[in-house]
Amino acid sequence: MLTKEPRAETRTDCLARLCISRLKDGQYECKDFFDDHNHDLHTPATVHMMRSQRQISNIVAHEIDLADDSGIRPKATFDLMGMQVGGSENLGCTRVDLNNYLRTKRQRDLAFGEAGSLLAYFEDQTRNNPSFTYSLQLDNGEQITNIFWVDPRMLIDYALFGDVVIFDTTFCTNKEYRPFGIFAGFNHHRGVTIFGVALLYDETIPSFKWLFETFLETHGQKKPKTIFTDQDAAMARAIGEVLPETWHGLSTWHIMQNGIKHLGNLMKHGSSFLKDLNKCIFKYENEEEFENAWKILLDDYQLENNSWLARIYSIKHKWARCYMKYTFTLGVRSTQLSESINSDLKDYLKPTLDLVWFFKQFERVVEDKRANELKAEFEARNTLPRTMGCNAPVLRQAGKVYTPYIFNEFRREHDMFLACSVKDRTVNDVFH
């Protein structure tokens, strides 16, 4: 077989040698020395590139692991470590050695196959924290299909803030495009908090039923009052069977994303159509106003026969403001929560990552959210609510109890209430 591009020859049959033997008394003796090389020698500036001079020390390996776990790219890791020791020639390894080390490390992580490595990862998490909980669903061939897990902090956060939940499956983990699901909500600082995580084999009714049942079992059968999801028929049916008492709504962020797929340029930022659609979703409190505006929307843009708009209109009670006046939502109808989650997943994660590595990187997403909560908690304890000039006792009391964000929301509603005026009154009406 002919080689198109043969490697450069490195063997020259050089006879240069140094032979040392050990004597009976433990001493060493030079037996033979021949220094006549038949090739050019390396210069002092390139000696560090010789294979005999390259070895990744334990300290360097530890720094590479830390940088890798933090999501720093290998090139940036190599450059940073080189600067720390006064130049890459002092590291004891090359950039190729670093890449080979990381490749070997990831192969070692998957030494037992993807499923076995996942189990090892979860067992390690459980060993570090006994309250870490995970559940697996197996198929008829005893192969892992669906996975759900929560850490202790997620259990606590759901107990405190789990009345309104959004379930998002828009991010896919790897080239097999397995859905990656996140249960999330808002905490008392209006920051995103995560209640549970799932890796699904598919998006079918049985998979979703298993997931929601496992979610409830893990969280002590506490059911959310409201759950928001995307426009998925299988998911909606599973929620109806497992969570019949929970109000199911559609996330407006997902509506907008689907709108872009089905309506194209009409959904451009700042377009008149998008403004009119937003009014139908967020503005109208009266059902008659909504119905009139929706009819005008279809007529003005000649969309009477658009199948996607017809489908979302048929479930208008799940997204239109006028049909949700008495639904407990905590403001989750806004796109803030879904945008935040998907933005962070794209920043930290790539679909090309293997599953074990994907999970490790997802830990960074969770830690980032919790760091934001700590920062908000610090700011709340470091500042006082703006109650100066407030004569209302209820505001002064609220300032002592609520976080800054919640207090500002409460004050805004309080000010709106004070600005109300009676437009019409019947003399015979009695108020208690």
XYZ file of C-alpha atoms in Angstrom, residues 69 161 291 295 357 368 392:
7
model
C -14.005 21.655 34.452
C -40.871 28.267 45.373
C -61.664 38.428 20.006
C -60.060 38.910 14.007
C -19.151 15.596 30.237
C -24.024 30.109 38.190
C -48.570 53.981 54.678
